[in-house]
Short mmCIF file of C-alpha atoms and ligand atoms in Angstrom, two decimals:
data_model
loop_
_atom_site.label_atom_id
_atom_site.label_comp_id
_atom_site.label_asym_id
_atom_site.label_seq_id
_atom_site.Cartn_x
_atom_site.Cartn_y
_atom_site.Cartn_z
CA MET A 1231 -69.94 130.94 -157.87
CA LEU A 1232 -71.23 134.10 -159.60
CA THR A 1233 -70.29 133.96 -163.24
CA ARG A 1234 -70.94 137.55 -164.29
CA ALA A 1235 -70.32 141.01 -162.74
CA ASP A 1236 -69.73 144.59 -163.86
CA ALA A 1237 -66.40 144.71 -162.03
CA VAL A 1238 -64.10 142.27 -160.25
CA VAL A 1239 -61.96 143.69 -157.45
CA ILE A 1240 -58.87 141.62 -156.63
CA GLY A 1241 -57.85 141.86 -152.97
CA GLY A 1242 -59.89 142.20 -149.78
CA GLY A 1243 -57.68 144.71 -147.98
CA VAL A 1244 -58.90 148.13 -146.97
CA VAL A 1245 -58.29 149.44 -150.49
CA GLY A 1246 -60.09 146.63 -152.32
CA CYS A 1247 -63.01 146.73 -149.87
CA ALA A 1248 -63.30 150.52 -150.27
CA VAL A 1249 -63.28 150.19 -154.06
CA ALA A 1250 -65.93 147.46 -153.85
CA TYR A 1251 -68.07 149.64 -151.58
CA TYR A 1252 -67.98 152.82 -153.69
CA LEU A 1253 -68.49 150.87 -156.93
CA SER A 1254 -71.51 149.11 -155.41
CA LYS A 1255 -72.84 152.42 -154.13
CA ALA A 1256 -72.60 153.76 -157.69
CA GLY A 1257 -74.81 150.88 -158.83
CA ALA A 1258 -72.25 148.40 -160.19
CA ARG A 1259 -72.54 144.64 -159.65
CA VAL A 1260 -69.27 143.87 -157.92
CA ALA A 1261 -67.40 140.66 -157.18
CA LEU A 1262 -64.51 140.96 -154.73
CA VAL A 1263 -62.03 138.09 -154.73
CA GLU A 1264 -59.72 137.58 -151.75
CA ARG A 1265 -57.42 134.58 -151.50
CA SER A 1266 -57.49 134.53 -147.69
CA VAL A 1267 -59.91 136.48 -145.45
CA VAL A 1268 -60.90 140.15 -145.52
CA GLY A 1269 -58.13 142.26 -143.98
CA SER A 1270 -55.52 139.52 -143.95
CA GLY A 1271 -52.76 141.64 -145.52
CA ALA A 1272 -51.28 145.00 -144.55
CA SER A 1273 -54.71 146.37 -143.70
CA SER A 1274 -54.90 144.71 -140.30
CA VAL A 1275 -51.37 145.35 -139.10
CA ASN A 1276 -51.31 149.14 -139.14
CA PRO A 1277 -52.03 151.53 -136.25
CA GLY A 1278 -54.75 153.26 -138.29
CA SER A 1279 -53.20 156.68 -138.40
CA ILE A 1280 -54.97 159.27 -140.56
CA ALA A 1281 -52.23 161.86 -140.56
CA MET A 1282 -51.58 165.00 -142.57
CA ALA A 1283 -48.43 165.92 -140.60
CA THR A 1284 -46.54 162.97 -142.12
CA LYS A 1285 -47.15 163.96 -145.74
CA LYS A 1286 -45.24 166.24 -148.06
CA GLY A 1287 -47.22 168.86 -149.97
CA GLY A 1288 -48.59 167.59 -153.29
CA THR A 1289 -51.14 165.16 -154.65
CA VAL A 1290 -50.85 162.62 -151.82
CA LEU A 1291 -51.52 165.31 -149.22
CA GLU A 1292 -54.48 166.61 -151.21
CA LEU A 1293 -55.89 163.10 -151.53
CA ALA A 1294 -55.31 162.58 -147.80
CA ARG A 1295 -57.21 165.75 -146.91
CA ALA A 1296 -60.16 164.72 -149.04
CA SER A 1297 -59.96 161.23 -147.53
CA GLN A 1298 -59.99 162.55 -143.97
CA ARG A 1299 -63.25 164.35 -144.74
CA LEU A 1300 -64.66 161.00 -145.87
CA HIS A 1301 -63.30 159.23 -142.77
CA GLU A 1302 -65.09 161.80 -140.58
CA GLY A 1303 -68.46 160.63 -141.89
CA LEU A 1304 -67.56 156.98 -142.47
CA SER A 1305 -69.22 155.48 -139.37
CA ALA A 1306 -72.55 156.98 -140.46
CA GLU A 1307 -71.96 156.15 -144.12
CA LEU A 1308 -71.12 152.49 -143.46
CA GLY A 1309 -73.51 152.06 -140.55
CA THR A 1310 -70.81 150.75 -138.20
CA PRO A 1311 -68.40 152.53 -135.84
CA THR A 1312 -64.92 152.91 -137.32
CA GLU A 1313 -63.61 154.40 -134.03
CA TYR A 1314 -62.49 157.55 -135.83
CA ALA A 1315 -60.93 159.87 -133.23
CA VAL A 1316 -59.00 163.12 -133.45
CA GLU A 1317 -56.12 162.84 -130.97
CA GLY A 1318 -53.44 165.02 -132.61
CA ASN A 1319 -50.00 164.14 -133.89
CA LEU A 1320 -46.57 165.35 -132.82
CA ILE A 1321 -43.33 164.72 -134.72
CA VAL A 1322 -40.22 165.55 -132.72
CA ALA A 1323 -36.79 166.63 -133.97
CA GLU A 1324 -33.55 165.47 -132.33
CA SER A 1325 -31.12 167.41 -134.55
CA GLU A 1326 -30.79 170.64 -136.54
CA THR A 1327 -31.15 168.64 -139.77
CA GLU A 1328 -34.46 167.24 -138.55
CA ILE A 1329 -35.67 170.71 -137.51
CA ALA A 1330 -34.98 171.99 -141.04
CA TYR A 1331 -36.82 168.98 -142.46
CA LEU A 1332 -39.89 169.61 -140.30
CA GLU A 1333 -39.88 173.30 -141.27
CA GLU A 1334 -39.89 172.34 -144.93
CA LEU A 1335 -42.71 169.84 -144.37
CA ALA A 1336 -44.76 172.39 -142.44
CA ALA A 1337 -44.42 174.96 -145.26
CA GLY A 1338 -45.82 172.48 -147.81
CA GLN A 1339 -48.65 171.49 -145.48
CA ARG A 1340 -49.63 175.05 -144.60
CA ALA A 1341 -49.68 175.94 -148.30
CA VAL A 1342 -52.71 173.65 -148.71
CA GLY A 1343 -54.35 174.71 -145.45
CA VAL A 1344 -53.29 171.95 -143.03
CA PRO A 1345 -53.30 173.52 -139.54
CA VAL A 1346 -49.78 172.50 -138.47
CA GLU A 1347 -47.69 174.34 -135.88
CA LEU A 1348 -43.96 174.32 -135.26
CA VAL A 1349 -43.62 173.99 -131.49
CA ASP A 1350 -40.67 174.36 -129.10
CA GLU A 1351 -39.25 171.74 -126.76
CA GLN A 1352 -41.36 172.80 -123.79
CA ARG A 1353 -44.59 172.60 -125.79
CA CYS A 1354 -43.62 169.12 -127.06
CA ARG A 1355 -43.26 167.91 -123.49
CA GLU A 1356 -46.56 169.56 -122.50
CA LEU A 1357 -48.35 167.89 -125.41
CA ASN A 1358 -47.06 164.47 -124.42
CA PRO A 1359 -45.68 164.46 -120.86
CA LEU A 1360 -44.16 160.99 -121.35
CA LEU A 1361 -41.38 162.55 -123.47
CA ARG A 1362 -38.06 162.51 -121.62
CA GLY A 1363 -35.38 161.92 -124.26
CA ARG A 1364 -33.60 164.45 -126.45
CA VAL A 1365 -36.20 166.71 -128.10
CA LEU A 1366 -35.34 170.05 -129.73
CA SER A 1367 -38.66 171.02 -131.27
CA GLY A 1368 -41.63 169.51 -133.08
CA LEU A 1369 -44.28 169.66 -135.78
CA TYR A 1370 -47.78 169.42 -134.32
CA CYS A 1371 -51.08 168.83 -136.09
CA ALA A 1372 -54.07 169.01 -133.73
CA THR A 1373 -56.51 167.65 -136.33
CA ASP A 1374 -54.67 164.43 -137.14
CA ALA A 1375 -56.73 161.37 -136.33
CA HIS A 1376 -56.86 157.63 -136.34
CA ALA A 1377 -59.42 154.88 -136.76
CA ASN A 1378 -59.58 151.15 -136.14
CA PRO A 1379 -58.17 149.52 -139.31
CA PHE A 1380 -60.08 146.25 -138.70
CA LYS A 1381 -63.35 148.15 -138.36
CA VAL A 1382 -62.72 150.31 -141.44
CA THR A 1383 -61.81 147.32 -143.62
CA GLN A 1384 -64.65 145.10 -142.39
CA GLY A 1385 -67.03 148.08 -142.47
CA PHE A 1386 -66.35 148.65 -146.17
CA ALA A 1387 -66.70 144.91 -146.86
CA ASP A 1388 -70.02 144.60 -145.03
CA ALA A 1389 -71.44 147.79 -146.56
CA ALA A 1390 -70.41 146.61 -150.05
CA ARG A 1391 -72.15 143.28 -149.42
CA ASN A 1392 -75.25 145.13 -148.19
CA ARG A 1393 -75.32 146.94 -151.52
CA GLY A 1394 -75.19 143.69 -153.44
CA ALA A 1395 -71.48 143.01 -153.83
CA GLN A 1396 -70.42 139.36 -153.68
CA LEU A 1397 -67.33 138.62 -151.63
CA PHE A 1398 -65.41 135.46 -152.47
CA THR A 1399 -62.91 134.79 -149.70
CA GLY A 1400 -60.57 131.83 -149.71
CA THR A 1401 -60.49 132.32 -153.47
CA ALA A 1402 -57.31 133.21 -155.36
CA VAL A 1403 -57.18 134.98 -158.71
CA GLU A 1404 -55.03 132.81 -160.97
CA GLY A 1405 -55.38 134.59 -164.28
CA ILE A 1406 -57.11 137.45 -166.08
CA LEU A 1407 -59.19 136.78 -169.18
CA VAL A 1408 -58.55 139.08 -172.14
CA GLU A 1409 -60.18 139.12 -175.58
CA ALA A 1410 -59.36 141.48 -178.42
CA GLY A 1411 -57.41 143.80 -176.11
CA HIS A 1412 -60.18 144.04 -173.51
CA VAL A 1413 -60.50 142.39 -170.11
CA THR A 1414 -63.37 139.91 -169.99
CA GLY A 1415 -63.01 138.49 -166.48
CA VAL A 1416 -60.82 136.53 -164.08
CA MET A 1417 -59.91 132.90 -163.52
CA THR A 1418 -60.03 131.96 -159.87
CA SER A 1419 -59.28 128.87 -157.82
CA ARG A 1420 -63.08 128.32 -157.69
CA GLY A 1421 -64.02 129.10 -161.28
CA ASN A 1422 -64.29 132.02 -163.67
CA ILE A 1423 -66.04 135.35 -163.20
CA GLU A 1424 -66.87 137.35 -166.32
CA ALA A 1425 -66.60 141.13 -166.10
CA PRO A 1426 -65.59 144.04 -168.36
CA TRP A 1427 -63.61 145.64 -165.52
CA VAL A 1428 -60.91 144.13 -163.29
CA ILE A 1429 -59.38 146.25 -160.52
CA ASN A 1430 -56.05 145.15 -159.08
CA ALA A 1431 -56.09 146.00 -155.36
CA ALA A 1432 -53.73 143.22 -154.29
CA GLY A 1433 -51.46 145.46 -152.20
CA ALA A 1434 -47.83 144.36 -152.17
CA PHE A 1435 -48.81 141.47 -154.48
CA ALA A 1436 -50.14 143.80 -157.21
CA PRO A 1437 -47.09 143.18 -159.47
CA MET A 1438 -47.96 139.45 -159.66
CA ILE A 1439 -51.50 140.32 -160.77
CA GLY A 1440 -50.11 142.83 -163.29
CA LYS A 1441 -47.95 140.09 -164.84
CA MET A 1442 -51.14 138.21 -165.69
CA VAL A 1443 -51.90 140.89 -168.31
CA GLY A 1444 -48.30 141.83 -169.15
CA ALA A 1445 -48.43 145.05 -167.09
CA THR A 1446 -45.55 146.20 -164.88
CA HIS A 1447 -46.35 148.02 -161.65
CA ASP A 1448 -43.82 150.01 -159.66
CA VAL A 1449 -44.74 148.36 -156.33
CA VAL A 1450 -42.40 146.64 -153.87
CA PRO A 1451 -43.11 145.27 -150.39
CA ARG A 1452 -41.90 147.42 -147.53
CA ARG A 1453 -41.95 145.67 -144.17
CA GLY A 1454 -43.11 147.37 -141.00
CA GLN A 1455 -42.76 145.78 -137.54
CA ILE A 1456 -44.88 146.75 -134.53
CA VAL A 1457 -44.75 145.99 -130.81
CA VAL A 1458 -47.94 146.15 -128.73
CA LEU A 1459 -47.86 147.08 -125.03
CA GLU A 1460 -50.50 146.13 -122.47
CA ALA A 1461 -53.47 148.43 -121.89
CA THR A 1462 -53.30 151.10 -119.24
CA ASP A 1463 -55.61 154.01 -118.43
CA ALA A 1464 -53.31 156.85 -117.74
CA LEU A 1465 -51.33 157.47 -120.93
CA PRO A 1466 -51.69 160.48 -123.28
CA GLY A 1467 -53.65 159.94 -126.49
CA ILE A 1468 -51.58 162.16 -128.76
CA ARG A 1469 -49.47 160.23 -131.28
CA VAL A 1470 -45.71 160.94 -131.14
CA SER A 1471 -43.01 159.91 -133.57
CA GLY A 1472 -39.45 160.91 -134.32
CA ALA A 1473 -38.67 162.98 -137.42
CA SER A 1474 -36.18 160.24 -138.25
CA GLN A 1475 -39.10 157.85 -138.79
CA LEU A 1476 -40.55 160.22 -141.36
CA LEU A 1477 -37.18 160.63 -143.05
CA ALA A 1478 -37.03 156.82 -143.22
CA LYS A 1479 -40.54 156.69 -144.69
CA HIS A 1480 -39.48 159.05 -147.47
CA VAL A 1481 -36.39 157.00 -148.40
CA ALA A 1482 -36.90 155.32 -151.78
CA ALA A 1483 -36.33 151.61 -152.43
CA PRO A 1484 -32.78 150.87 -153.64
CA ALA A 1485 -32.75 150.61 -157.44
CA ASP A 1486 -30.72 147.37 -157.33
CA GLY A 1487 -33.38 145.62 -155.20
CA ARG A 1488 -30.94 144.87 -152.35
CA PRO A 1489 -32.33 144.71 -148.78
CA HIS A 1490 -32.40 148.08 -147.08
CA ARG A 1491 -33.23 148.98 -143.48
CA THR A 1492 -33.44 152.40 -141.89
CA PRO A 1493 -32.60 153.12 -138.22
CA ILE A 1494 -35.34 152.44 -135.67
CA SER A 1495 -37.16 155.58 -134.51
CA LEU A 1496 -39.67 156.51 -131.86
CA SER A 1497 -43.30 155.92 -132.80
CA TYR A 1498 -46.00 155.89 -130.10
CA THR A 1499 -49.73 155.41 -130.75
CA ARG A 1500 -52.23 154.81 -127.96
CA LYS A 1501 -55.49 153.22 -129.00
CA PRO A 1502 -58.27 155.16 -127.23
CA LEU A 1503 -60.76 152.33 -126.72
CA SER A 1504 -58.49 149.40 -125.91
CA GLY A 1505 -55.85 151.48 -124.10
CA THR A 1506 -53.03 149.47 -125.68
CA VAL A 1507 -49.92 151.23 -126.99
CA LEU A 1508 -48.50 150.46 -130.43
CA LEU A 1509 -44.77 151.08 -130.90
CA GLY A 1510 -43.25 151.25 -134.37
CA SER A 1511 -43.18 150.68 -137.17
CA THR A 1512 -40.03 150.20 -139.21
CA ASN A 1513 -39.38 150.80 -142.91
CA GLU A 1514 -37.53 147.80 -144.38
CA PHE A 1515 -37.08 146.62 -147.94
CA VAL A 1516 -36.52 142.89 -147.37
CA GLY A 1517 -38.65 141.31 -150.09
CA TYR A 1518 -41.75 139.35 -149.16
CA ASP A 1519 -40.53 138.32 -145.68
CA SER A 1520 -43.33 139.44 -143.33
CA ARG A 1521 -41.88 138.03 -140.10
CA ASN A 1522 -40.82 139.91 -136.98
CA THR A 1523 -37.13 139.87 -136.19
CA ARG A 1524 -35.74 139.67 -132.66
CA GLU A 1525 -33.30 142.57 -133.08
CA VAL A 1526 -35.95 144.94 -134.45
CA VAL A 1527 -38.48 144.09 -131.73
CA ALA A 1528 -35.78 144.68 -129.10
CA GLY A 1529 -34.70 147.90 -130.88
CA ILE A 1530 -38.26 149.28 -130.94
CA CYS A 1531 -38.60 148.65 -127.17
CA GLU A 1532 -35.18 150.16 -126.44
CA CYS A 1533 -35.95 153.28 -128.49
CA ALA A 1534 -39.35 153.78 -126.81
CA ALA A 1535 -37.83 153.36 -123.33
CA ARG A 1536 -35.14 155.94 -124.20
CA PHE A 1537 -37.67 158.61 -125.23
CA MET A 1538 -40.44 157.57 -122.84
CA PRO A 1539 -38.91 155.72 -119.86
CA GLU A 1540 -42.32 155.32 -118.24
CA LEU A 1541 -43.26 152.82 -120.96
CA GLY A 1542 -40.48 150.56 -119.69
CA ARG A 1543 -42.72 149.32 -116.86
CA LEU A 1544 -45.38 147.99 -119.27
CA ASN A 1545 -45.46 144.42 -120.54
CA VAL A 1546 -45.24 143.59 -124.22
CA LEU A 1547 -48.40 141.78 -125.35
CA ARG A 1548 -47.35 140.81 -128.84
CA SER A 1549 -45.59 141.92 -131.98
CA TRP A 1550 -46.52 141.75 -135.65
CA ALA A 1551 -45.21 142.71 -139.06
CA GLY A 1552 -46.71 143.42 -142.47
CA LEU A 1553 -45.87 144.47 -146.00
CA ARG A 1554 -46.79 147.92 -147.28
CA PRO A 1555 -47.33 148.22 -151.02
CA TYR A 1556 -44.61 150.83 -151.62
CA SER A 1557 -44.39 152.74 -154.89
CA SER A 1558 -41.82 155.41 -155.67
CA LYS A 1559 -44.57 157.18 -157.65
CA GLY A 1560 -47.07 157.27 -154.75
CA PRO A 1561 -50.49 155.63 -155.11
CA LEU A 1562 -51.19 154.08 -158.52
CA LEU A 1563 -54.82 154.82 -159.30
CA GLY A 1564 -56.89 154.13 -162.42
CA ASP A 1565 -55.34 153.06 -165.72
CA GLY A 1566 -53.29 149.91 -165.13
CA GLY A 1567 -51.32 150.16 -168.36
CA GLY A 1568 -52.63 146.78 -169.56
CA PRO A 1569 -55.66 145.84 -171.66
CA ALA A 1570 -58.76 148.04 -171.70
CA GLY A 1571 -60.79 147.47 -168.54
CA TYR A 1572 -57.75 146.70 -166.37
CA ALA A 1573 -57.36 149.24 -163.54
CA VAL A 1574 -55.17 149.53 -160.44
CA ALA A 1575 -55.66 150.78 -156.89
CA THR A 1576 -52.37 150.12 -155.16
CA GLY A 1577 -48.97 151.57 -154.21
CA HIS A 1578 -50.27 153.40 -151.13
CA GLY A 1579 -47.18 152.53 -149.07
CA GLY A 1580 -47.66 153.66 -145.47
CA ASP A 1581 -50.82 155.66 -146.24
CA GLY A 1582 -53.34 153.11 -147.47
CA MET A 1583 -55.62 153.17 -144.44
CA ALA A 1584 -55.81 156.96 -144.54
CA LEU A 1585 -56.32 157.06 -148.31
CA SER A 1586 -58.78 154.16 -148.60
CA PRO A 1587 -62.08 156.11 -148.86
CA VAL A 1588 -60.80 158.59 -151.41
CA THR A 1589 -59.26 155.74 -153.41
CA GLY A 1590 -62.56 153.88 -153.50
CA LEU A 1591 -64.42 157.03 -154.53
CA TYR A 1592 -61.90 157.82 -157.28
CA LEU A 1593 -61.99 154.28 -158.71
CA SER A 1594 -65.79 154.26 -158.76
CA ARG A 1595 -65.77 157.46 -160.80
CA TYR A 1596 -62.93 156.27 -163.03
CA VAL A 1597 -64.75 153.04 -163.86
CA GLY A 1598 -68.01 154.97 -164.26
CA ARG A 1599 -66.43 156.99 -167.09
CA ASP A 1600 -65.92 153.69 -168.90
CA GLY A 1601 -62.43 154.18 -170.21
CA GLU A 1602 -62.44 157.95 -170.57
CA ALA A 1603 -59.35 159.48 -168.94
CA TYR A 1604 -59.90 160.95 -165.48
CA PRO A 1605 -56.74 162.55 -164.08
CA VAL A 1606 -56.53 162.53 -160.28
CA ALA A 1607 -56.02 166.32 -160.39
CA GLN A 1608 -59.37 166.65 -162.16
CA PHE A 1609 -61.01 164.39 -159.56
CA LEU A 1610 -59.63 166.54 -156.72
CA GLN A 1611 -60.89 169.64 -158.50
CA ASP A 1612 -64.33 168.05 -158.89
CA LEU A 1613 -64.39 167.26 -155.16
CA LYS A 1614 -63.52 170.85 -154.31
CA SER A 1615 -66.25 172.16 -156.59
CA ALA A 1616 -68.78 169.81 -155.02
CA ASP A 1617 -67.78 170.66 -151.47
CA GLY A 1618 -66.01 173.93 -150.84
CA ALA A 1619 -64.90 172.66 -147.44
CA ILE A 1620 -62.38 170.27 -149.05
CA GLN A 1621 -59.59 172.76 -149.74
C1 LIG B 623 -46.63 148.20 -139.96
C2 LIG B 623 -47.49 149.06 -140.85
C3 LIG B 623 -47.96 150.28 -140.38
C4 LIG B 623 -48.79 151.08 -141.19
N1 LIG B 623 -49.33 152.23 -140.68
C5 LIG B 623 -50.26 152.91 -141.41
C6 LIG B 623 -50.96 154.01 -140.85
O1 LIG B 623 -50.79 154.32 -139.67
N2 LIG B 623 -51.84 154.68 -141.65
C7 LIG B 623 -52.07 154.31 -142.94
O2 LIG B 623 -52.84 154.98 -143.61
N3 LIG B 623 -51.45 153.24 -143.47
C8 LIG B 623 -50.56 152.54 -142.75
N4 LIG B 623 -49.92 151.46 -143.29
C9 LIG B 623 -50.15 151.14 -144.68
C10 LIG B 623 -51.46 150.41 -144.91
O3 LIG B 623 -51.60 149.34 -144.00
C11 LIG B 623 -51.46 149.89 -146.36
O4 LIG B 623 -51.16 150.94 -147.26
C12 LIG B 623 -52.83 149.33 -146.71
O5 LIG B 623 -53.25 148.40 -145.75
C13 LIG B 623 -52.79 148.69 -148.08
O6 LIG B 623 -54.04 148.10 -148.29
P1 LIG B 623 -54.30 147.17 -149.54
O7 LIG B 623 -55.73 146.81 -149.50
O8 LIG B 623 -53.74 147.82 -150.75
O9 LIG B 623 -53.34 145.91 -149.29
P2 LIG B 623 -53.57 144.61 -148.32
O10 LIG B 623 -54.24 144.96 -147.07
O11 LIG B 623 -52.24 143.97 -148.21
O12 LIG B 623 -54.56 143.75 -149.15
C14 LIG B 623 -54.21 143.08 -150.35
C15 LIG B 623 -55.01 141.80 -150.38
O13 LIG B 623 -54.84 141.18 -151.67
C16 LIG B 623 -54.94 139.79 -151.47
N5 LIG B 623 -54.37 139.10 -152.63
C17 LIG B 623 -53.10 139.13 -153.07
N6 LIG B 623 -52.97 138.37 -154.16
C18 LIG B 623 -54.20 137.83 -154.42
C19 LIG B 623 -54.72 136.95 -155.42
N7 LIG B 623 -53.94 136.44 -156.39
N8 LIG B 623 -56.03 136.63 -155.39
C20 LIG B 623 -56.85 137.13 -154.43
N9 LIG B 623 -56.41 137.96 -153.46
C21 LIG B 623 -55.10 138.31 -153.46
C22 LIG B 623 -54.15 139.56 -150.17
O14 LIG B 623 -54.49 138.33 -149.56
C23 LIG B 623 -54.53 140.78 -149.34
O15 LIG B 623 -55.60 140.51 -148.44
C24 LIG B 623 -49.09 150.65 -142.50
C25 LIG B 623 -48.62 149.43 -142.98
C26 LIG B 623 -47.82 148.64 -142.16
C27 LIG B 623 -47.32 147.31 -142.67
#
């Protein structure tokens, strides 16, 4: 077991692996500690959408735009295909309320240069001819993309290792060492690692890590369930979801911590290489229960067959569920609010795959400033100055 590093990253999801990669690239000696295997949490259960059309204007959208630029070059950067593909994204409205919501979203997105279009019913059906159910209009973003979440996560992990990072899988962090108000390392199930920086990238489990240093993080698990249909050649590649799914995504966790589920909506993603179709997911606050439920799996299939009857002839291959690290504040990046040297990279909710490269880059710069404040707004400004194409 390594006993000394410049930084310990806790969690081997896409976020932790991205942080480990960019820190290693910046020259730091990194130890990544993952209690299970790389990509065993939320990072392997998502459809890999890298979408701007699903985000409200503001910091998250700006981070997402910068992150998409990084995703575009990630296969070359990491030396492994991430299966990044631009297939477009259509969000359809079933009611006047949803139309107004999409118009508001589009205004915020256009304000920062995202090329979204408001399209009528006919255009929606042209874009994805499977659509048969009630559709009034839609929000379309031709540049929205997706990538393979397994490949992105493993790609970051392998590239970090190639740059000298040590990855300790099957190793749980059990405590954080602090002396005189400064982090000095972590206690793990396989021994201690000394380091002046500890980055909490434990996803939905980040609050438990925070408790180890007396820090409170506004992160709660938000379950998403997915149904996978068998591969077939002939289906359209463009992603389609209902505006109601987006409205559900933007619903905050109940303050009293009670379980909360939103209605099931259409969500269709076809994976270009495998040809499988992913349906879902849901947005459920049900604590740390990461199991599928029979009624939700049936509901996802029923909803898809209502909007896209042709899917009804395909067999279901499998279903899965996972826990997003939801934060009402959006991603929590940088200062962890604990001892000096304790940082966070969590709270990405349903956007962690999309935001992983920009998160890793930000954390590497934050740590590189060695405790000096680095507001995310300043980071975004620095990116724009360095590359005028990131607007
Ligand atoms: C159904 C679903 C659909 C989604 N769709 C999308 C999408 O299309 N696009 C998108 O961008 N995002 C999507 N997301 C969100 C995305 O998956 C998450 O935001 C992202 O995976 C979070 O990554 P993470 O590394 O923070 O967390 P995780 O992947 O959960 O990783 C955290 C890791 O920390 C480890 N850990 C926890 N405690 C300890 C400990 N004490 N010691 C050591 N290790 C520990 C865990 O084992 C885990 O591997 C979706 C999520 C779900 C569930």
